[in-house]
Amino acid sequence: MAKSIKRIISFVFVSTLVYLGYKVFLKIKGVIDLDKTLPQYLENIVGEKPKISIIVVFNKMTLNAVFSKQTLSKNKDIEKIIRDYINDFYKMFNAEKMVIQLKEKEEEEPKK
């Protein structure tokens, strides 16, 4: 009897570890895919390819997108576009725990 209970507990433990590992794998794969596809999508919609930086810590995701000043002034709804894209194609990320920061490109001074 004790042997069968020990097998059941070890099976549940291993199954839980496999499930959590699979969920982590899906999140990592999602971040890699999002990093590849989001700049292309934004280039098609907005007309400029941004520099994207994605930071994921447990369930919170911070996405930094760097655009030129002209693009940010012309398109006021870039944050909504990004949020809708992630909600449509990357459902593994929770929309309530997502922070999107839009930054302006720093222009380089011409060298003399």
Short mmCIF file of C-alpha atoms in Angstrom, two decimals:
data_model
loop_
_atom_site.label_atom_id
_atom_site.label_comp_id
_atom_site.label_asym_id
_atom_site.label_seq_id
_atom_site.Cartn_x
_atom_site.Cartn_y
_atom_site.Cartn_z
CA MET A 1 0.00 0.00 0.00
CA ALA A 2 2.77 2.43 0.92
CA LYS A 3 4.58 1.57 -2.28
CA SER A 4 1.58 2.47 -4.46
CA ILE A 5 1.04 5.78 -2.62
CA LYS A 6 4.70 6.63 -3.13
CA ARG A 7 4.37 5.90 -6.87
CA ILE A 8 1.27 8.06 -7.14
CA ILE A 9 2.92 10.97 -5.34
CA SER A 10 6.07 10.71 -7.47
CA PHE A 11 3.93 10.53 -10.65
CA VAL A 12 2.01 13.67 -9.64
CA PHE A 13 5.27 15.46 -8.79
CA VAL A 14 6.93 14.57 -12.10
CA SER A 15 3.77 15.44 -14.05
CA THR A 16 3.63 18.85 -12.37
CA LEU A 17 7.28 19.53 -13.19
CA VAL A 18 6.76 18.56 -16.83
CA TYR A 19 3.67 20.79 -17.09
CA LEU A 20 5.46 23.80 -15.58
CA GLY A 21 8.47 23.20 -17.83
CA TYR A 22 6.20 23.13 -20.86
CA LYS A 23 4.52 26.40 -19.84
CA VAL A 24 7.95 28.05 -19.40
CA PHE A 25 9.04 26.71 -22.80
CA LEU A 26 5.93 28.21 -24.44
CA LYS A 27 6.62 31.61 -22.84
CA ILE A 28 10.26 31.62 -23.97
CA LYS A 29 9.28 30.55 -27.48
CA GLY A 30 6.58 33.25 -27.52
CA VAL A 31 9.05 35.97 -26.55
CA ILE A 32 11.49 34.88 -29.26
CA ASP A 33 8.73 34.83 -31.89
CA LEU A 34 7.34 38.18 -30.72
CA ASP A 35 10.81 39.73 -30.91
CA LYS A 36 11.07 38.60 -34.55
CA THR A 37 7.56 39.38 -35.80
CA LEU A 38 6.52 42.56 -33.95
CA PRO A 39 9.04 44.93 -35.63
CA GLN A 40 8.01 43.63 -39.05
CA TYR A 41 4.31 44.06 -38.24
CA LEU A 42 4.85 47.61 -36.95
CA GLU A 43 6.88 48.47 -40.05
CA ASN A 44 3.94 47.39 -42.21
CA ILE A 45 1.39 49.32 -40.13
CA VAL A 46 3.30 52.47 -39.10
CA GLY A 47 5.97 52.69 -41.79
CA GLU A 48 9.03 52.52 -39.53
CA LYS A 49 10.79 49.51 -38.08
CA PRO A 50 11.31 50.09 -34.35
CA LYS A 51 13.94 48.72 -32.03
CA ILE A 52 12.18 46.33 -29.67
CA SER A 53 13.32 45.25 -26.22
CA ILE A 54 11.28 42.67 -24.30
CA ILE A 55 11.79 41.86 -20.63
CA VAL A 56 9.74 39.09 -19.01
CA VAL A 57 9.86 38.49 -15.27
CA PHE A 58 7.50 35.75 -14.08
CA ASN A 59 4.08 36.97 -15.29
CA LYS A 60 4.98 40.62 -15.98
CA MET A 61 6.18 41.68 -19.41
CA THR A 62 7.81 45.02 -20.21
CA LEU A 63 8.08 45.93 -23.88
CA ASN A 64 10.16 48.94 -24.97
CA ALA A 65 9.68 50.22 -28.52
CA VAL A 66 11.92 52.98 -29.89
CA PHE A 67 10.50 55.11 -32.71
CA SER A 68 11.49 58.40 -34.31
CA LYS A 69 9.87 61.61 -33.11
CA GLN A 70 7.88 62.02 -36.33
CA THR A 71 6.37 58.54 -36.10
CA LEU A 72 5.34 59.03 -32.48
CA SER A 73 3.71 62.37 -33.29
CA LYS A 74 1.82 61.01 -36.34
CA ASN A 75 0.60 57.77 -34.73
CA LYS A 76 -0.88 58.28 -31.29
CA ASP A 77 -2.32 54.77 -31.03
CA ILE A 78 0.89 52.71 -31.38
CA GLU A 79 0.51 51.32 -27.87
CA LYS A 80 -3.01 50.08 -28.69
CA ILE A 81 -1.76 48.51 -31.94
CA ILE A 82 0.98 46.62 -30.07
CA ARG A 83 -1.39 45.50 -27.31
CA ASP A 84 -3.99 44.26 -29.83
CA TYR A 85 -1.33 42.38 -31.81
CA ILE A 86 -0.06 40.61 -28.69
CA ASN A 87 -3.60 39.80 -27.52
CA ASP A 88 -4.50 38.34 -30.92
CA PHE A 89 -1.42 36.24 -31.64
CA TYR A 90 0.32 35.67 -28.27
CA LYS A 91 -2.36 34.68 -25.80
CA MET A 92 0.19 33.26 -23.35
CA PHE A 93 0.96 36.81 -22.20
CA ASN A 94 -1.50 38.42 -19.81
CA ALA A 95 -2.66 41.80 -21.14
CA GLU A 96 -3.24 43.24 -17.65
CA LYS A 97 0.35 42.55 -16.62
CA MET A 98 1.90 43.99 -19.76
CA VAL A 99 3.72 47.34 -19.71
CA ILE A 100 4.40 48.99 -23.07
CA GLN A 101 6.82 51.91 -23.15
CA LEU A 102 7.23 54.01 -26.27
CA LYS A 103 10.52 55.86 -26.46
CA GLU A 104 11.92 58.41 -28.85
CA LYS A 105 15.10 57.79 -30.85
CA GLU A 106 18.04 59.84 -29.76
CA GLU A 107 19.44 61.62 -32.76
CA GLU A 108 23.18 61.47 -33.18
CA GLU A 109 25.05 64.72 -33.57
CA PRO A 110 26.96 64.99 -36.85
CA LYS A 111 30.70 64.46 -36.48
CA LYS A 112 33.01 67.29 -37.49
#
